[in-house]
Coordinates of C-alpha atoms and ligand atoms in Angstrom, one line a residue:
M4 CA 80.9 95.9 -20.7
F5 CA 80.8 93.7 -17.6
G6 CA 84.6 92.7 -17.7
W7 CA 85.5 93.8 -14.1
L8 CA 82.5 91.4 -12.8
T9 CA 83.9 88.8 -10.3
G10 CA 81.9 85.7 -9.3
F11 CA 78.9 86.1 -7.3
L12 CA 78.6 85.3 -3.5
A13 CA 76.7 82.7 -1.5
N14 CA 74.1 85.4 -0.3
D15 CA 73.4 86.7 -4.1
L16 CA 70.1 86.2 -5.7
A17 CA 68.2 85.8 -9.0
I18 CA 64.7 87.3 -8.9
D19 CA 61.9 86.7 -11.4
L20 CA 59.4 89.4 -10.7
G21 CA 56.5 88.3 -12.4
T22 CA 52.8 89.7 -12.7
S23 CA 51.5 86.8 -10.9
N24 CA 54.2 85.2 -9.0
T25 CA 57.7 86.5 -7.5
R26 CA 60.4 83.7 -7.3
I27 CA 63.9 84.0 -6.0
F28 CA 66.8 81.4 -6.7
A29 CA 69.8 81.6 -4.2
K30 CA 73.2 80.9 -5.4
G31 CA 74.2 77.2 -4.2
Q32 CA 70.5 76.5 -2.9
G33 CA 67.9 76.7 -5.7
I34 CA 64.6 78.3 -5.3
V35 CA 64.0 79.7 -1.9
T36 CA 61.0 81.9 -2.5
N37 CA 57.8 81.5 -4.5
E38 CA 55.1 83.6 -3.5
P39 CA 52.1 85.4 -5.3
T40 CA 53.1 88.8 -6.3
V41 CA 50.4 90.5 -4.0
V42 CA 51.2 93.1 -1.2
A43 CA 48.6 94.0 1.5
V44 CA 48.7 97.6 2.5
A45 CA 47.2 99.0 5.7
R46 CA 46.7 102.7 5.9
D47 CA 46.5 104.3 9.4
H48 CA 44.3 107.5 10.3
M49 CA 46.9 109.8 9.0
G50 CA 46.8 108.1 5.4
T51 CA 50.5 106.6 6.0
R52 CA 50.8 103.2 4.0
K53 CA 52.2 100.6 5.8
V54 CA 52.8 96.9 4.3
S55 CA 50.8 94.2 6.4
A56 CA 51.5 91.1 4.6
V57 CA 53.0 89.9 1.1
G58 CA 52.6 86.8 -1.0
R59 CA 50.4 84.0 -0.1
E60 CA 49.0 85.5 3.0
A61 CA 48.2 88.8 1.1
K62 CA 46.6 86.9 -2.0
E63 CA 44.3 85.3 0.5
M64 CA 42.8 88.8 1.2
L65 CA 42.3 89.8 -2.4
G66 CA 38.6 90.8 -2.6
R67 CA 38.1 90.3 1.2
T68 CA 39.7 93.2 2.8
P69 CA 38.0 95.3 5.4
T70 CA 38.2 99.1 5.1
G71 CA 41.8 100.2 5.9
I72 CA 43.4 97.5 4.3
E73 CA 43.8 97.2 0.5
A74 CA 45.4 93.9 -1.4
I75 CA 47.3 95.3 -4.1
R76 CA 48.7 93.4 -7.3
P77 CA 51.7 95.9 -7.9
M78 CA 52.9 94.5 -11.3
R79 CA 50.9 95.0 -14.4
N80 CA 51.5 93.1 -17.7
G81 CA 54.9 92.3 -16.7
V82 CA 55.9 95.8 -15.4
I83 CA 55.8 97.8 -12.2
A84 CA 52.5 99.2 -11.7
D85 CA 53.0 100.4 -8.0
F86 CA 56.7 101.0 -7.3
E87 CA 56.5 101.6 -3.3
S88 CA 54.6 98.3 -2.9
V89 CA 57.1 96.3 -5.2
S90 CA 60.1 97.4 -3.2
A91 CA 58.6 97.0 0.1
M92 CA 57.7 93.3 -1.0
L93 CA 61.0 92.7 -2.2
R94 CA 62.5 94.2 0.9
L95 CA 60.7 91.8 3.2
L96 CA 61.2 88.8 1.0
I97 CA 64.9 89.3 1.1
R98 CA 65.1 90.3 4.7
T99 CA 63.1 87.0 5.6
L100 CA 65.9 84.9 3.5
H101 CA 68.9 86.7 5.0
G102 CA 67.1 86.7 8.4
N103 CA 69.5 88.3 11.1
R104 CA 72.6 86.6 9.6
G105 CA 74.1 90.1 9.0
L106 CA 74.8 89.1 5.3
S107 CA 76.1 92.1 3.1
A108 CA 73.5 93.5 0.7
P109 CA 73.1 91.0 -2.2
R110 CA 73.9 91.4 -5.9
T111 CA 70.9 90.4 -8.0
I112 CA 70.3 89.3 -11.5
V113 CA 66.4 90.2 -12.2
C114 CA 64.3 89.4 -15.2
V115 CA 62.8 92.1 -17.4
P116 CA 60.0 91.4 -20.2
V117 CA 61.6 92.0 -23.8
G118 CA 60.2 95.2 -25.3
V119 CA 59.7 97.2 -22.3
T120 CA 60.8 100.9 -22.3
E121 CA 63.9 102.1 -20.8
V122 CA 61.8 103.6 -18.1
E123 CA 60.4 100.5 -16.8
K124 CA 63.5 98.9 -17.2
R125 CA 65.0 101.5 -14.8
A126 CA 62.0 101.3 -12.3
V127 CA 62.8 97.7 -11.8
K128 CA 66.4 98.1 -11.1
E129 CA 65.7 101.2 -8.8
A130 CA 62.8 99.1 -7.1
V131 CA 65.5 96.0 -6.3
S132 CA 68.1 98.5 -5.1
T133 CA 65.7 100.1 -2.9
A134 CA 64.7 96.9 -1.5
G135 CA 68.5 96.2 -0.4
A136 CA 70.4 94.8 -3.3
R137 CA 73.9 96.2 -4.0
E138 CA 73.9 95.7 -7.6
V139 CA 71.1 94.7 -10.1
F140 CA 71.8 92.9 -13.7
L141 CA 68.8 92.9 -16.0
V142 CA 68.2 89.8 -18.2
E143 CA 65.2 89.6 -20.6
E144 CA 62.7 87.1 -19.6
P145 CA 62.5 84.8 -22.7
M146 CA 66.3 84.1 -22.6
A147 CA 65.7 83.3 -19.2
A148 CA 63.1 80.9 -19.8
A149 CA 65.0 79.3 -22.8
M150 CA 67.8 78.7 -20.2
G151 CA 65.6 77.4 -17.6
A152 CA 64.2 75.1 -20.5
D153 CA 67.8 73.7 -21.0
L154 CA 67.7 75.1 -24.8
P155 CA 71.1 75.3 -26.2
I156 CA 71.1 79.2 -26.4
T157 CA 75.0 79.7 -27.0
E158 CA 74.7 77.7 -30.2
P159 CA 74.3 79.2 -33.6
S160 CA 71.1 77.5 -34.1
G161 CA 67.4 78.8 -33.8
N162 CA 65.5 78.1 -30.6
M163 CA 62.0 79.2 -30.2
V164 CA 60.6 79.7 -26.5
V165 CA 56.9 81.1 -25.6
D166 CA 56.6 82.2 -22.2
I167 CA 53.0 82.6 -21.3
G168 CA 52.9 84.3 -18.0
G169 CA 50.1 85.7 -15.8
G170 CA 50.3 89.3 -17.5
R171 CA 52.3 88.8 -20.8
T172 CA 53.1 86.5 -23.2
E173 CA 56.7 86.6 -24.9
V174 CA 57.7 84.7 -27.9
A175 CA 61.3 84.8 -28.9
V176 CA 63.8 83.2 -31.2
I177 CA 67.3 83.0 -29.7
S178 CA 70.6 82.1 -31.5
L179 CA 74.2 82.8 -30.4
S180 CA 73.2 83.9 -26.9
G181 CA 71.0 86.7 -28.3
I182 CA 67.4 87.6 -29.2
V183 CA 67.1 87.4 -32.9
F184 CA 63.5 88.3 -32.8
A185 CA 60.9 88.9 -30.0
N186 CA 57.2 89.6 -30.0
S187 CA 55.5 90.5 -26.6
V188 CA 51.7 90.6 -26.0
R189 CA 50.0 91.9 -22.9
V190 CA 47.9 89.0 -22.5
G191 CA 48.3 86.0 -20.4
G192 CA 46.6 84.1 -17.5
E193 CA 44.9 86.9 -15.8
K194 CA 43.4 88.1 -19.0
M195 CA 42.0 84.5 -19.1
D196 CA 40.6 84.9 -15.6
E197 CA 39.0 88.0 -16.4
A198 CA 37.5 86.5 -19.4
I199 CA 36.0 83.8 -17.1
V200 CA 34.5 86.7 -14.8
Q201 CA 32.9 88.3 -18.0
Y202 CA 31.5 85.3 -19.2
A203 CA 29.7 84.5 -15.9
K204 CA 28.5 87.9 -15.6
R205 CA 27.0 88.0 -19.1
R206 CA 25.6 84.7 -19.3
Y207 CA 24.5 84.1 -15.6
N208 CA 24.4 87.4 -14.3
L209 CA 27.0 86.1 -11.6
L210 CA 29.7 88.1 -10.2
L211 CA 32.7 85.9 -9.5
G212 CA 35.8 86.7 -7.8
E213 CA 39.2 86.6 -9.5
Q214 CA 40.4 83.9 -7.6
T215 CA 37.2 81.8 -8.3
A216 CA 37.9 82.3 -12.0
E217 CA 41.6 81.3 -11.6
E218 CA 40.5 78.1 -9.8
V219 CA 37.9 77.4 -13.0
K220 CA 40.7 78.1 -15.5
K221 CA 43.0 75.5 -13.8
R222 CA 40.5 72.9 -13.3
I223 CA 38.3 72.7 -16.4
G224 CA 39.7 75.4 -18.6
A225 CA 41.3 74.2 -22.0
A226 CA 42.6 75.8 -25.3
S227 CA 41.0 73.4 -27.5
P228 CA 38.6 70.4 -26.9
T229 CA 39.7 67.7 -24.7
G230 CA 37.0 65.0 -25.5
T231 CA 35.5 65.1 -22.1
L232 CA 32.8 67.3 -20.7
E233 CA 33.8 68.6 -17.3
E234 CA 31.8 70.7 -14.9
M235 CA 32.3 72.9 -12.1
E236 CA 30.1 74.5 -9.4
V237 CA 30.9 78.2 -8.7
K238 CA 29.7 80.5 -6.1
G239 CA 29.4 84.4 -6.4
R240 CA 27.0 87.2 -6.0
D241 CA 23.8 87.8 -8.4
V242 CA 24.2 91.1 -10.3
V243 CA 20.5 91.6 -10.1
G244 CA 19.5 90.7 -6.7
G245 CA 22.8 91.1 -4.8
V246 CA 22.2 87.8 -3.1
P247 CA 24.9 84.9 -3.2
K248 CA 24.3 82.2 -5.7
S249 CA 25.9 79.3 -7.4
V250 CA 26.0 78.1 -10.9
V251 CA 27.4 75.1 -12.6
L252 CA 30.0 75.8 -15.4
N253 CA 31.1 73.4 -18.1
S254 CA 34.4 73.0 -20.1
D255 CA 32.9 74.1 -23.3
E256 CA 31.8 77.3 -21.7
V257 CA 34.9 78.0 -20.4
R258 CA 36.9 77.2 -23.6
D259 CA 34.6 79.7 -25.2
A260 CA 35.3 82.2 -22.7
L261 CA 39.2 81.6 -23.1
S262 CA 39.3 81.5 -26.9
E263 CA 40.0 85.2 -27.6
T264 CA 42.9 85.4 -25.2
V265 CA 44.2 81.8 -26.6
S266 CA 43.9 83.2 -30.2
T267 CA 46.0 86.4 -29.3
I268 CA 48.7 84.1 -28.1
V269 CA 48.4 81.8 -31.2
E270 CA 48.6 84.9 -33.4
A271 CA 51.7 86.1 -31.6
V272 CA 53.6 82.8 -32.3
R273 CA 52.4 82.8 -36.0
I274 CA 53.9 86.4 -36.4
S275 CA 57.0 85.4 -34.8
L276 CA 57.4 82.3 -37.3
E277 CA 56.8 84.5 -40.1
R278 CA 59.3 87.3 -39.2
T279 CA 62.1 84.7 -38.2
P280 CA 64.9 84.4 -40.8
P281 CA 64.8 81.4 -42.9
E282 CA 67.9 79.6 -41.6
L283 CA 66.6 80.0 -38.1
A284 CA 63.2 78.7 -39.2
A285 CA 64.5 75.7 -40.6
D286 CA 66.3 75.0 -37.3
I287 CA 62.7 75.5 -35.4
V288 CA 61.1 73.0 -37.9
D289 CA 63.4 70.4 -36.5
R290 CA 63.7 71.5 -32.9
G291 CA 60.0 72.8 -32.4
I292 CA 58.6 75.4 -30.0
V293 CA 59.3 75.4 -26.2
L294 CA 56.5 76.5 -23.7
A295 CA 57.2 78.0 -20.4
G296 CA 55.2 80.0 -17.7
G297 CA 52.0 79.1 -16.1
G298 CA 50.0 79.6 -18.9
A299 CA 51.8 76.7 -20.6
L300 CA 49.7 74.4 -18.0
V301 CA 46.5 75.5 -19.5
K302 CA 45.0 72.2 -21.0
N303 CA 45.8 71.6 -24.6
M304 CA 47.6 74.8 -25.0
D305 CA 50.6 72.6 -26.6
V306 CA 48.0 70.7 -28.6
L307 CA 46.3 73.8 -30.1
L308 CA 49.9 75.5 -31.2
R309 CA 50.9 72.1 -32.6
E310 CA 47.6 72.2 -34.8
E311 CA 48.0 75.7 -35.7
T312 CA 51.9 75.7 -36.5
G313 CA 52.4 72.3 -37.8
L314 CA 55.4 72.3 -35.7
P315 CA 56.6 70.1 -32.7
V316 CA 55.5 71.6 -29.4
M317 CA 57.2 70.7 -26.0
I318 CA 56.3 72.2 -22.5
A319 CA 59.3 72.9 -20.4
H320 CA 60.0 70.8 -17.2
D321 CA 58.6 72.8 -14.6
P322 CA 57.3 75.5 -16.7
M323 CA 56.5 78.2 -14.2
N324 CA 60.1 78.0 -12.5
A325 CA 62.1 78.0 -15.8
V326 CA 62.5 81.7 -15.7
V327 CA 63.9 81.6 -12.3
R328 CA 66.0 78.5 -12.8
G329 CA 67.5 80.2 -16.0
I330 CA 68.7 83.3 -14.4
G331 CA 69.5 81.3 -11.2
S332 CA 72.1 79.2 -13.3
T333 CA 73.9 82.5 -14.5
L334 CA 74.8 83.1 -10.9
D335 CA 77.5 80.3 -11.6
K336 CA 78.3 81.4 -15.1
M337 CA 79.6 85.1 -15.1
D338 CA 80.9 84.7 -18.7
L339 CA 77.5 83.9 -20.1
L340 CA 75.9 86.7 -17.9
S341 CA 78.2 89.2 -19.4
E342 CA 77.0 88.2 -22.6
I343 CA 73.1 88.0 -21.9
A344 CA 72.7 91.0 -19.4
V345 CA 71.2 94.0 -20.7
V346 CA 71.3 97.6 -19.7
Ligands
LIG21 N1 47.4 74.5 -13.9 C1 47.3 75.8 -14.5 N2 46.3 75.8 -15.5 C2 46.3 76.9 -16.2 N3 46.9 78.0 -15.6 C3 47.6 77.9 -14.8 C4 47.9 76.7 -14.1 N4 49.0 77.2 -13.1 C5 49.3 78.2 -13.2 N5 48.4 79.0 -14.0 C6 48.3 80.3 -14.3 O1 49.7 80.8 -14.8 C7 49.6 82.3 -14.4 C8 51.1 82.6 -13.8 O2 52.0 82.3 -14.5 P1 53.4 82.5 -14.2 O3 53.9 82.4 -12.9 O4 54.5 82.0 -15.3 O5 53.5 84.1 -14.3 P2 54.2 85.3 -13.9 O6 55.8 85.0 -14.3 O7 54.1 85.9 -12.6 O8 53.8 86.6 -15.1 P3 54.6 87.5 -16.2 O9 55.8 86.6 -16.6 O10 53.6 87.4 -17.4 O11 54.9 88.5 -15.5 C9 48.5 82.6 -13.6 O12 47.5 83.2 -14.4 C10 48.0 81.4 -13.2 O13 46.5 81.2 -13.1
LIG22 MG1 57.0 85.2 -15.9

């Protein structure tokens, strides 16, 4: 299908357009962009939208914007929720990379979650094209994660990868450069943050910002008991009185808040194991399961999955960048790309 494809050029790019973070890998250079997927949009008095900041700068504004400016997370559960904002963000990021060097429009390899609709895939292609790309190849995210984790995906043996992202968890069994079985659930790190917000509201009448909740998850959150009780002071607004207040949360409470999301992830892995063909299941018993994505960094996520499945569980090196490194590596491997690209 891609037989006419010639090698990629120096300005070509691999893009992981994630729910929480967007990363860009440039051929020959490695990861050149790593920014939160957030866009700040200003509206003038005529109601015309104009992007005023993207990435880290825009994320700082979440929950803190004055009237007239809106900080948007334009991706939801791994798919585009706000087409205009996504393509404006990508255009800005690509322009920043290419500067005024007068480079030709890049060819790009972009990831999409497995199990999204044709319409959702087409939206990604169009958003990246509108942002200035000359050509867009799509690769499924767990395939990219497996490559980034250095799994031997081209061999006739079963490799299981679990990518726990911000908006989605994807489980896939890969053999002979193809996805044999995949399961995708719409939960990930952001659901965990929401669960912490809900917990604080219910238990302490405290309204927390989503960035504070994310900090709590990273600092004292865990998927199963770690053996030490940790505490963290958090500040927010009292639901009843409306005044600012602070509360001390402990790691048992946070684990409790995360438990529903964590169970959904464990269940997705279990279902995938049950549906894996026996020969490949036997391979997974030997090789184990590899975790990628930011959710792999939740304390004891690996420990819990090991306990629940009885299989070896490893965290990929640099799990949050596994996907972009995986597709980035195909910028040098046209043959492989032609095997794994999807339409
Ligand atoms: N140390 C950590 N502990 C727990 N969670 C973490 C840690 N570091 C990052 N995360 C979480 O990982 C998530 C982001 O992961 P990642 O960048 O892999 O997602 P994404 O690729 O943007 O999303 P998706 O693949 O679902 O579209 C966020 O929810 C973030 O809070
Ligand atoms: Mg991801």
